[in-house]
Amino acid sequence: MPEILIKHSPLGLREELRFEKIHTVIFPKAYEGSMQVAREIAALIKEKEAHNKPCVLGLATGSSPTTVYNELVRMHKEEGLSFKNVHTFNLDEYYPMQPNSLQSYVRFMDEFLFNHIDIDRANIHIPDGTLQTEEVFDFCQQYEQQITNLGGLDLQVLGIGRTGHIGFNEPGSHPNSGTRMVTLDHITRVDAADDFIEIDNVPRKAITMGVGSIMKAKRVILMAWGEGKASIIAKTIEGKQNDLVPATFLQNHANVTFVLDEAASAKLTRVNTPWLVASCTWSEYQIKRAVVWLCQKTGKPILKLTDRDYNDNGMSDLVSAYGSSYEINIKMFNQLQHTITGWPGGKPNADDTNRPERAEPAHKRVVIFSPHPDDDVISMGGTFIRLHDQGHEVHVGYQTSGNIAVFDDEVIRFADFNKELNKFLGVEGVGTSDLYEKVKKEIADKQLGEQDSTEVREIKSLIREGEAKAACRFVGLPESRMHFLNMPFYETGKVKKDPFGSKDVKVLVDFLRKIKPHQIYAAGDLSDPHGTHRVCLDAIFAAIKEMKNDYWMQECYVWLYRGAWQEWGIEDIDMTVPLSPDELRKKRKAIFKHQSQKDSAVFPGNDAREFWQRSEDRNTDTAKQYDKLGLAEYEAMEAFKRYKF
Ligand code: F6R
């Protein structure tokens, strides 16, 4: 049996793995991990074929395996990998669900894999979401039987949900459970809401293979990418086996490998606090991380940490290297102190040796990139206002239209407004009434998740553009500094976007070459696996690479802020901009200009708070953390990490 992955790092041999109860391989990026998994699957198919045997694969849907499927399709097309001997059993399907529906797993599998390979359609099995309730039990029994008749699953591919589910085996599932109908957890439905536009549309039930069915597979590979998975991955690999995290049952499987990217591995002990499991390489960054962690663990500010605190927590080698805890404490305290500045564009005529930004030139050209039309004010509204008030030439580059996140009824409201205004102005007869009727009808007839027409998309874009302009006017920016870049990758009209290409990069290159900024601010969501922020950032990096020899680019500082969803760890921060209570209120007002995202957003993610609340909680939390470390106490702080290219 080809177990390509397992040869890398056998379980139990290395000291730093001592908390891990599941064989785990970490790759720098999801792409590299996916290639390795695809290679193992391909090797298995070929080996079975060489012995004239069927190859029985258990498959998953979701974002985790998509790159593996793309690679298998490539191998089929370019290397002649044949799927003639392959039988597949998908883990699950929503219930009820029509196979042609946009959200069905039948459609997912066709689009990602089956339509592009030479598999015999009779060999494809996916739980049937169209059955009557009373038919489900028999269907599930047969599903198990069909797997058994083929000799069992040779390999089961898995993702993991934030609840710790595998398949749709939610918390409470029994380790011996078989294929059956289940009720989905609220968190799982929240996570699926993007595909169904609103949570209320997500089915409450599903048919899933059981934990027991998965455990019977001869080999299991679970993939997890991105920081959103880091917590549940750490619980699954290092935690006690229990039915509240069904994936922990995999600790009992004799041939399982977890394949992670670095972001998903971030909370494993060997990655998060390596000093607790092995001797560690003490880079400056690692020391900062360790000291912040030690303060949190002991509840002490930096300057009160003692030799004993360090020694008791796996850091005695660090104390020996420095001579005493006092030396480490002072050094780290000063480093953090120097990240704080009220002058994000640099303080004119000041000694800038220990400041995050240069004093010169005193008036800088600044570009703030905002992936969606509201990220500028949500994530760095206070800094944005300061930069403008301190006399810098601030430009905002809105990277995408954000049109997918506007409710349909808003479109009708604005089309109606347009019609009535034109009536008032006496400019009827230019199609505005028709437009109103047209969009009203289109929206009434729209299927769940169906693409909007060009007109509806344009109205949605204009609604968001108007809000961004209102926020910029509130800050005091003239219209000439608001740039709506409409990067093409975003304009699919669907939740799923295209990958970015040369056209997207060109938009950014042309824009930046026109402004030649001294500072660039960008949303640094480094490991968001399928979000727009990640794509927007990659496109900025590609543009920077293309211009790295431009004289102005060599002088340009790039600052990364975090998007609407999370904040930098203290150890990552290179600049913090404190906000007074008044400044925080002003920032809130700027966020309020984004009315289409207020009260309830189309894509709220898994956080029930409104965007302004999340933003304030984040900023006040950063301030509290600085305070607890023994630095000055502020109301709130916006945090930035410098990207060095
Ligand atoms: C999909 C399935 C689920 C997903 C899990 C992770 O068939 O059974 O268990 O694997 O919800 O989803 P993604 O990969 O989208 O993060």
XYZ file of C-alpha atoms and ligand atoms in Angstrom:
661
model
C 0.000 0.000 0.000
C 1.583 3.332 -0.999
C 1.733 5.561 2.041
C 3.801 8.345 0.644
C 3.074 10.719 3.476
C 3.752 8.361 6.316
C 7.408 7.929 5.381
C 8.175 11.528 6.354
C 8.030 11.522 10.158
C 6.986 8.376 11.994
C 4.916 9.030 15.102
C 6.618 8.922 18.483
C 10.219 9.192 17.333
C 10.757 12.864 17.941
C 10.708 14.536 21.328
C 8.811 17.629 20.152
C 5.900 15.441 19.036
C 5.257 14.065 22.479
C 1.816 15.673 22.888
C 0.627 14.452 19.496
C -1.582 11.391 19.322
C -2.029 11.409 15.561
C 0.619 11.206 12.861
C 0.841 14.721 11.444
C 2.755 16.213 8.540
C 3.028 20.000 8.188
C 3.644 21.692 4.852
C 4.431 25.400 4.416
C 1.386 25.925 2.205
C -1.874 24.104 1.469
C -0.814 23.684 -2.149
C 2.245 21.618 -1.260
C 0.265 19.414 1.133
C -2.427 18.904 -1.490
C 0.146 17.818 -4.092
C 1.487 15.197 -1.705
C -2.002 13.847 -0.978
C -2.795 13.728 -4.704
C 0.428 11.797 -5.304
C -0.492 9.240 -2.637
C -3.969 8.764 -4.125
C -2.553 8.404 -7.643
C 0.042 5.873 -6.464
C -2.683 3.832 -4.769
C -4.892 3.836 -7.881
C -1.966 2.671 -10.009
C -0.915 -0.025 -7.585
C -4.440 -1.425 -7.460
C -4.647 -1.254 -11.220
C -1.367 -3.154 -11.557
C -2.916 -5.951 -9.482
C -6.176 -5.764 -11.428
C -8.078 -4.719 -8.340
C -10.685 -2.039 -7.706
C -9.520 1.018 -5.812
C -12.175 2.134 -3.332
C -11.942 5.780 -2.319
C -13.936 7.640 0.324
C -14.223 11.270 -0.761
C -15.054 14.550 0.926
C -16.377 17.855 -0.363
C -15.728 21.353 1.056
C -12.783 23.648 0.484
C -10.106 21.335 1.912
C -9.800 18.738 -0.896
C -10.371 20.971 -3.947
C -6.691 21.398 -4.850
C -6.213 17.627 -4.563
C -9.076 17.105 -7.027
C -7.620 19.713 -9.403
C -4.290 17.891 -9.315
C -5.902 14.485 -9.929
C -7.686 15.971 -12.953
C -4.365 17.358 -14.183
C -2.716 13.962 -13.695
C -5.533 12.358 -15.679
C -5.257 14.850 -18.532
C -1.497 15.231 -18.721
C -0.102 11.992 -17.333
C -2.804 9.546 -18.341
C -3.838 8.608 -14.785
C -6.918 6.429 -15.296
C -9.844 6.137 -12.897
C -11.393 3.113 -14.649
C -10.750 0.861 -11.644
C -11.872 3.496 -9.106
C -15.059 3.261 -7.029
C -15.952 6.296 -4.941
C -18.134 6.776 -1.878
C -18.779 10.327 -0.804
C -19.004 11.023 2.874
C -22.200 12.984 2.936
C -24.942 15.064 1.372
C -27.331 17.650 2.758
C -30.885 16.456 3.312
C -33.113 17.292 1.582
C -31.106 18.206 -1.497
C -31.725 17.991 -5.240
C -28.647 16.838 -7.185
C -28.858 19.754 -9.644
C -29.056 22.351 -6.900
C -26.062 24.722 -6.736
C -25.216 23.588 -3.208
C -25.484 19.825 -3.757
C -22.448 17.654 -3.209
C -23.365 15.753 -6.383
C -22.840 18.942 -8.318
C -19.686 19.764 -6.345
C -18.105 16.395 -7.139
C -19.069 16.632 -10.820
C -17.598 20.092 -11.135
C -14.375 19.423 -9.275
C -13.658 15.845 -10.315
C -16.057 13.447 -11.996
C -16.816 15.499 -15.137
C -13.112 15.684 -15.935
C -11.916 12.078 -15.469
C -12.648 8.676 -17.000
C -14.431 7.140 -14.007
C -17.313 4.783 -14.764
C -20.421 6.705 -13.575
C -21.836 3.444 -12.150
C -18.916 3.419 -9.694
C -19.809 6.792 -8.152
C -21.776 6.752 -4.886
C -23.078 9.811 -3.061
C -25.749 9.765 -0.330
C -29.099 10.574 -1.913
C -30.683 13.799 -0.680
C -33.882 13.234 -2.672
C -35.161 10.185 -0.724
C -38.339 10.121 1.310
C -37.533 10.068 5.025
C -38.763 6.496 5.379
C -36.394 5.331 2.610
C -33.270 6.743 4.244
C -32.608 3.906 6.692
C -32.531 1.197 3.995
C -30.466 3.385 1.737
C -27.855 3.833 4.488
C -27.674 0.082 5.154
C -27.109 -0.538 1.453
C -24.449 2.176 1.306
C -22.438 0.369 3.982
C -23.049 -2.971 2.280
C -21.818 -1.694 -1.071
C -18.563 -0.567 0.565
C -18.163 -3.950 2.278
C -18.882 -5.838 -0.973
C -15.975 -4.028 -2.616
C -13.647 -5.040 0.211
C -13.893 -1.805 2.236
C -12.484 1.656 1.680
C -8.833 1.633 0.671
C -8.433 5.297 1.472
C -10.704 7.865 3.079
C -10.093 11.568 2.431
C -11.375 13.909 5.159
C -11.688 17.574 6.045
C -12.564 18.735 9.534
C -15.298 21.137 10.608
C -14.867 23.734 13.338
C -17.068 21.565 15.540
C -14.550 18.757 15.129
C -16.890 16.904 12.789
C -15.645 14.418 10.229
C -18.167 13.787 7.503
C -21.185 15.320 9.178
C -20.590 13.421 12.402
C -21.210 16.260 14.799
C -20.333 16.356 18.526
C -22.107 13.519 20.330
C -21.575 11.011 17.517
C -20.818 7.476 18.605
C -17.474 5.935 17.603
C -19.321 2.951 16.108
C -21.894 4.996 14.200
C -22.691 3.960 10.632
C -24.194 5.783 7.670
C -27.316 7.609 8.836
C -29.387 10.760 8.868
C -28.061 13.436 11.243
C -28.932 16.940 12.430
C -26.330 19.587 11.614
C -24.795 21.673 14.365
C -25.447 25.403 14.391
C -21.743 26.179 13.789
C -21.685 23.887 10.752
C -24.759 25.640 9.365
C -23.138 29.029 9.989
C -20.044 27.867 8.108
C -22.199 26.668 5.211
C -24.233 29.881 5.121
C -22.040 31.536 2.465
C -23.014 28.820 -0.031
C -26.693 29.191 0.794
C -26.641 33.018 1.022
C -28.373 32.976 4.400
C -28.235 30.593 7.321
C -31.998 30.024 7.222
C -31.570 28.372 3.815
C -29.003 25.830 5.040
C -30.656 22.400 5.458
C -30.927 21.260 9.042
C -30.161 17.639 8.246
C -27.722 15.555 6.262
C -26.970 11.930 5.434
C -23.443 11.020 6.449
C -21.180 8.025 6.700
C -20.580 7.307 10.396
C -17.446 7.554 12.517
C -17.436 3.742 12.480
C -17.634 3.662 8.671
C -14.660 6.029 8.458
C -12.668 4.073 11.064
C -13.013 0.911 8.949
C -11.093 2.516 6.074
C -7.630 1.002 5.589
C -6.017 4.410 5.349
C -7.282 7.859 6.356
C -5.906 11.252 5.334
C -7.363 14.372 6.928
C -6.471 17.736 5.453
C -6.812 21.094 7.184
C -5.704 24.470 5.880
C -5.714 27.951 7.343
C -5.731 29.481 10.785
C -9.483 29.007 11.144
C -8.748 25.304 11.707
C -5.830 25.737 14.126
C -7.830 25.400 17.367
C -9.837 22.338 16.433
C -6.743 20.693 14.952
C -4.797 21.153 18.199
C -7.727 19.747 20.211
C -8.023 16.762 17.879
C -4.342 15.890 17.785
C -3.397 16.655 21.390
C -6.685 16.473 23.293
C -8.359 13.560 25.044
C -10.481 11.309 22.894
C -14.119 12.257 23.366
C -17.365 12.444 21.479
C -17.516 16.237 21.795
C -14.740 16.351 19.208
C -15.610 13.365 16.983
C -12.364 13.690 15.003
C -10.458 12.629 18.165
C -11.720 9.072 17.520
C -9.151 9.023 14.715
C -6.481 8.780 17.445
C -7.429 5.089 17.485
C -6.935 4.550 13.761
C -3.831 2.565 12.937
C -3.073 4.270 9.636
C -4.114 7.893 9.687
C -2.176 10.999 8.685
C -3.191 14.612 9.212
C -1.844 16.886 6.494
C -1.706 20.539 7.559
C -0.378 23.829 6.333
C 1.611 25.957 8.759
C -1.390 28.107 9.631
C -3.538 25.123 10.635
C -0.680 23.749 12.733
C -0.170 27.026 14.629
C -1.730 25.869 17.900
C 0.089 22.542 18.190
C 2.472 22.606 21.146
C 5.514 22.004 18.953
C 4.647 25.113 16.925
C 2.962 27.382 19.462
C 5.179 26.870 22.499
C 8.111 24.778 21.240
C 10.146 25.636 24.373
C 7.816 23.330 26.316
C 8.705 20.235 24.284
C 12.248 20.589 23.013
C 15.221 22.899 22.983
C 14.403 25.801 20.789
C 16.148 28.158 18.378
C 15.835 31.549 20.045
C 15.326 34.034 17.237
C 14.266 37.581 18.214
C 10.742 36.737 17.127
C 10.669 33.527 19.157
C 11.873 35.389 22.269
C 9.119 37.992 21.851
C 6.520 35.242 21.466
C 7.816 33.377 24.482
C 7.904 36.461 26.716
C 4.360 37.509 25.746
C 3.204 33.939 26.370
C 4.978 33.836 29.742
C 3.300 37.094 30.819
C -0.089 35.677 29.862
C 0.645 32.397 31.638
C 1.899 33.998 34.877
C -0.428 37.023 34.755
C 2.589 39.319 35.245
C 3.787 42.366 33.309
C 7.107 41.941 31.467
C 9.267 43.819 33.950
C 8.124 41.600 36.829
C 9.094 38.262 35.247
C 11.722 36.440 37.300
C 14.415 33.846 36.538
C 12.174 31.306 38.202
C 9.246 32.122 35.854
C 11.529 31.458 32.894
C 13.059 28.324 34.381
C 9.705 26.809 35.338
C 8.393 27.230 31.815
C 11.011 25.616 29.629
C 13.094 28.749 29.002
C 16.109 28.216 31.235
C 18.428 28.126 28.201
C 17.232 31.600 27.273
C 18.036 32.931 30.746
C 21.525 31.379 30.541
C 22.096 32.960 27.149
C 21.168 36.425 28.436
C 22.642 36.090 31.924
C 19.426 37.032 33.735
C 15.701 37.522 33.248
C 16.199 41.253 33.836
C 18.169 41.605 30.581
C 15.506 39.792 28.563
C 12.725 41.770 30.223
C 14.260 45.177 29.502
C 14.997 44.266 25.913
C 11.491 43.007 25.210
C 9.843 45.876 27.069
C 11.732 48.417 24.952
C 10.925 46.578 21.737
C 7.210 46.675 22.487
C 7.397 50.258 23.709
C 8.912 51.286 20.371
C 5.996 49.857 18.413
C 3.668 52.529 19.866
C 3.298 55.735 17.886
C 0.698 58.435 17.436
C 2.446 59.311 14.152
C 1.739 56.446 11.737
C 3.153 58.512 8.862
C 6.320 59.308 10.854
C 6.887 62.198 13.287
C 8.347 65.227 11.492
C 11.604 66.635 12.890
C 11.919 63.835 15.442
C 14.691 61.308 16.017
C 13.242 58.257 14.296
C 15.900 55.699 15.303
C 13.439 53.819 17.470
C 10.213 54.727 15.708
C 8.352 52.365 13.401
C 8.156 54.965 10.577
C 10.683 57.412 9.135
C 10.369 61.106 9.892
C 11.183 62.079 6.287
C 9.545 63.033 4.051
C 7.312 64.842 6.509
C 4.362 64.686 4.117
C 4.023 61.264 2.647
C 1.933 59.832 -0.151
C -0.025 56.957 1.341
C -2.038 54.210 -0.323
C -4.544 52.294 1.778
C -5.729 49.164 0.026
C -9.189 48.053 1.060
C -10.156 44.582 -0.265
C -13.879 45.297 0.218
C -15.281 48.826 0.355
C -15.412 48.932 4.179
C -12.141 47.287 5.267
C -10.267 50.593 5.326
C -12.407 52.069 8.084
C -13.198 48.801 9.892
C -9.591 47.756 10.210
C -7.638 50.988 10.311
C -10.190 53.805 10.489
C -8.349 55.526 13.359
C -5.008 55.425 11.563
C -6.664 56.523 8.311
C -8.097 59.605 10.070
C -4.760 60.393 11.749
C -2.784 60.073 8.521
C -5.156 62.490 6.810
C -5.273 64.918 9.751
C -1.473 64.898 9.991
C -1.272 66.235 6.457
C -0.352 63.165 4.430
C -1.732 62.646 0.920
C -3.914 59.600 1.568
C -5.375 57.605 -1.335
C -7.676 54.622 -0.887
C -7.620 51.816 -3.448
C -10.843 49.814 -3.170
C -9.792 46.501 -4.647
C -13.179 44.898 -5.279
C -16.740 46.090 -5.622
C -17.990 43.897 -2.744
C -21.277 43.666 -4.661
C -22.045 40.096 -3.626
C -22.621 41.250 -0.038
C -25.623 43.516 -0.693
C -29.129 42.266 0.072
C -31.494 42.048 -2.914
C -34.144 44.261 -1.353
C -31.602 47.100 -1.204
C -31.365 46.917 -4.994
C -35.120 47.347 -5.299
C -35.022 50.266 -2.861
C -32.322 52.088 -4.839
C -33.925 51.343 -8.237
C -37.166 52.735 -6.832
C -35.347 55.816 -5.520
C -33.783 56.317 -8.933
C -37.188 56.017 -10.629
C -38.856 58.467 -8.238
C -36.010 60.981 -8.407
C -36.098 60.946 -12.172
C -39.859 61.433 -12.057
C -39.336 64.452 -9.807
C -36.657 65.861 -12.077
C -38.820 65.252 -15.122
C -36.274 62.962 -16.791
C -38.556 59.949 -17.098
C -38.500 57.912 -20.258
C -34.827 56.983 -20.039
C -35.669 53.491 -18.919
C -35.598 54.003 -15.167
C -39.139 52.680 -14.569
C -38.330 49.707 -16.777
C -35.161 49.118 -14.813
C -37.072 49.164 -11.550
C -39.660 46.665 -12.866
C -36.925 44.502 -14.388
C -34.808 44.155 -11.270
C -37.890 43.640 -9.109
C -38.983 40.729 -11.288
C -35.516 39.251 -11.581
C -35.091 39.245 -7.840
C -38.514 37.708 -7.272
C -37.712 34.879 -9.738
C -34.150 34.258 -8.500
C -33.191 30.728 -7.418
C -31.175 30.289 -4.253
C -27.526 31.130 -4.966
C -28.222 32.001 -8.598
C -26.058 34.657 -10.260
C -27.408 38.230 -10.473
C -27.828 39.988 -13.833
C -25.298 42.639 -14.854
C -27.713 45.441 -13.896
C -28.363 44.059 -10.418
C -24.645 43.574 -9.842
C -23.939 47.102 -11.003
C -26.564 48.550 -8.649
C -25.070 46.539 -5.787
C -21.579 47.822 -6.674
C -22.850 51.402 -6.782
C -24.502 51.041 -3.384
C -21.217 49.970 -1.853
C -19.228 52.572 -3.784
C -21.558 55.287 -2.447
C -20.980 54.081 1.105
C -17.197 54.057 0.712
C -17.319 57.585 -0.679
C -19.450 58.714 2.269
C -16.906 57.268 4.709
C -14.011 58.963 2.869
C -15.865 62.287 2.858
C -16.390 61.856 6.591
C -12.620 61.460 7.003
C -12.141 64.527 4.797
C -10.747 62.961 1.634
C -11.459 64.605 -1.736
C -13.031 62.382 -4.423
C -9.793 62.412 -6.441
C -8.195 60.230 -3.734
C -10.892 57.524 -3.779
C -10.021 54.875 -6.358
C -12.424 52.064 -7.252
C -10.146 49.480 -8.813
C -12.725 46.728 -9.459
C -10.195 43.926 -9.781
C -11.503 41.486 -12.407
C -11.005 38.260 -10.403
C -13.884 39.260 -8.121
C -16.507 39.877 -10.777
C -17.807 36.322 -11.204
C -21.197 37.229 -9.750
C -20.825 34.180 -7.513
C -19.521 33.603 -4.006
C -16.682 31.604 -5.570
C -14.172 33.939 -7.199
C -11.604 33.311 -9.915
C -7.933 33.072 -8.989
C -6.163 36.386 -9.618
C -4.345 36.831 -12.890
C -2.123 39.261 -14.783
C -5.059 41.628 -15.409
C -5.573 42.034 -11.658
C -1.884 42.659 -11.076
C -1.806 45.227 -13.886
C -4.643 47.190 -12.277
C -2.551 47.450 -9.088
C 0.743 48.176 -10.859
C -0.792 51.013 -12.912
C -2.433 52.481 -9.828
C 0.692 52.325 -7.653
C 2.983 53.671 -10.387
C 0.665 56.672 -10.710
C 0.760 57.489 -6.990
C 4.298 56.296 -6.116
C 3.448 56.025 -2.412
C 5.874 56.197 0.517
C 3.577 53.918 2.502
C 1.210 51.142 1.498
C -1.344 49.695 3.903
C -2.873 46.336 2.955
C -5.108 43.706 4.544
C -2.717 40.997 5.725
C -4.950 37.987 6.140
C -2.089 35.679 5.395
C -3.746 32.308 5.583
C -7.442 32.814 4.957
C -7.821 29.812 2.601
C -10.527 30.993 0.244
C -11.271 34.581 1.103
C -11.119 37.644 -1.040
C -8.633 39.239 1.370
C -6.078 36.548 0.725
C -6.385 36.927 -3.055
C -6.211 40.714 -2.803
C -3.025 40.442 -0.759
C -1.411 37.944 -3.115
C -2.146 40.283 -6.010
C -0.508 43.178 -4.098
C 2.561 41.025 -3.427
C 2.734 40.122 -7.120
C 2.489 43.823 -8.048
C 5.209 44.749 -5.540
C 7.454 42.041 -6.949
C 6.987 43.426 -10.429
C 7.938 46.935 -9.266
C 10.611 46.054 -6.738
C 13.279 47.870 -8.734
C 11.270 51.094 -9.098
C 13.159 53.748 -7.090
C 10.059 54.744 -5.072
C 9.161 51.130 -4.289
C 12.574 50.576 -2.726
C 11.794 53.407 -0.303
C 8.210 52.310 0.313
C 7.133 50.817 3.652
C 4.376 48.201 3.425
C 2.175 47.874 6.517
C -0.245 44.990 6.934
C -3.390 45.372 8.965
C -5.697 42.497 9.795
C -9.100 42.277 8.108
C -12.507 42.249 9.728
C -11.989 38.805 11.211
C -8.956 38.664 13.484
C -6.028 40.622 14.961
C -2.269 40.230 14.973
C -0.706 38.480 17.937
C 1.308 40.948 20.086
C 4.520 39.265 18.933
C 3.706 40.089 15.283
C 3.077 43.786 15.774
C 5.625 46.311 14.473
C 3.468 49.426 14.879
C 0.484 50.221 17.108
C -1.472 53.424 16.803
C -3.303 54.341 20.017
C -6.827 55.761 19.798
C -8.468 57.994 22.396
C -12.134 57.390 23.312
C -13.112 60.268 20.983
C -11.071 58.875 18.119
C -12.670 55.487 18.603
C -16.127 57.073 18.387
C -15.146 58.875 15.207
C -13.941 55.629 13.700
C -17.266 54.034 14.586
C -19.115 56.787 12.725
C -16.995 56.161 9.625
C -17.908 52.455 9.775
C -21.601 53.395 10.122
C -21.460 54.952 6.643
C -21.483 51.387 5.325
C -25.200 51.002 5.820
C -25.642 47.926 3.634
C -23.385 46.020 6.051
C -25.034 47.341 9.183
C -27.366 45.467 11.579
C -27.042 42.251 9.607
C -24.594 41.562 6.807
C -25.099 39.094 3.946
C -21.871 37.332 4.898
C -21.443 37.845 8.627
C -19.121 34.826 8.948
C -19.150 32.954 12.212
C -19.321 35.991 14.466
C -22.660 37.405 15.598
C -21.252 40.876 16.360
C -21.568 43.718 13.876
C -18.409 44.841 12.095
C -17.985 48.001 14.210
C -18.318 45.929 17.385
C -15.731 43.404 16.252
C -13.415 46.205 15.318
C -13.802 48.004 18.655
C -13.420 44.777 20.609
C -10.218 44.043 18.732
C -8.761 47.503 19.222
C -9.638 47.687 22.910
C -8.325 44.171 23.421
C -4.941 45.073 21.908
C -4.803 48.072 24.251
C -5.650 45.854 27.230
C -2.937 43.385 26.284
C -0.329 46.160 26.076
C -1.523 47.438 29.429
C -1.242 43.993 31.012
C 2.299 43.644 29.677
C 3.118 46.755 31.681
C 3.038 49.350 28.903
C 0.915 52.522 28.893
C -2.855 52.132 29.189
C -4.803 53.358 26.168
C -8.488 53.133 25.227
C -7.806 51.256 21.986
C -5.012 50.467 19.537
C -4.793 49.598 15.845
C -2.027 47.150 15.032
C 0.214 46.718 11.977
C 2.928 44.357 10.884
C 5.609 45.508 8.481
C 6.027 43.398 5.363
C 9.617 43.366 4.176
C 10.091 42.347 0.566
C -17.523 17.368 3.473
C -17.571 16.992 4.888
C -17.144 17.930 5.964
C -15.988 18.841 5.584
C -15.667 19.788 6.736
C -14.595 20.792 6.357
O -17.911 16.305 2.663
O -17.969 15.936 5.195
O -16.770 17.160 7.100
O -14.884 18.059 5.261
O -16.818 20.499 7.092
O -15.043 21.646 5.363
P -14.034 22.581 4.578
O -13.106 21.684 3.852
O -14.903 23.370 3.622
O -13.351 23.428 5.586
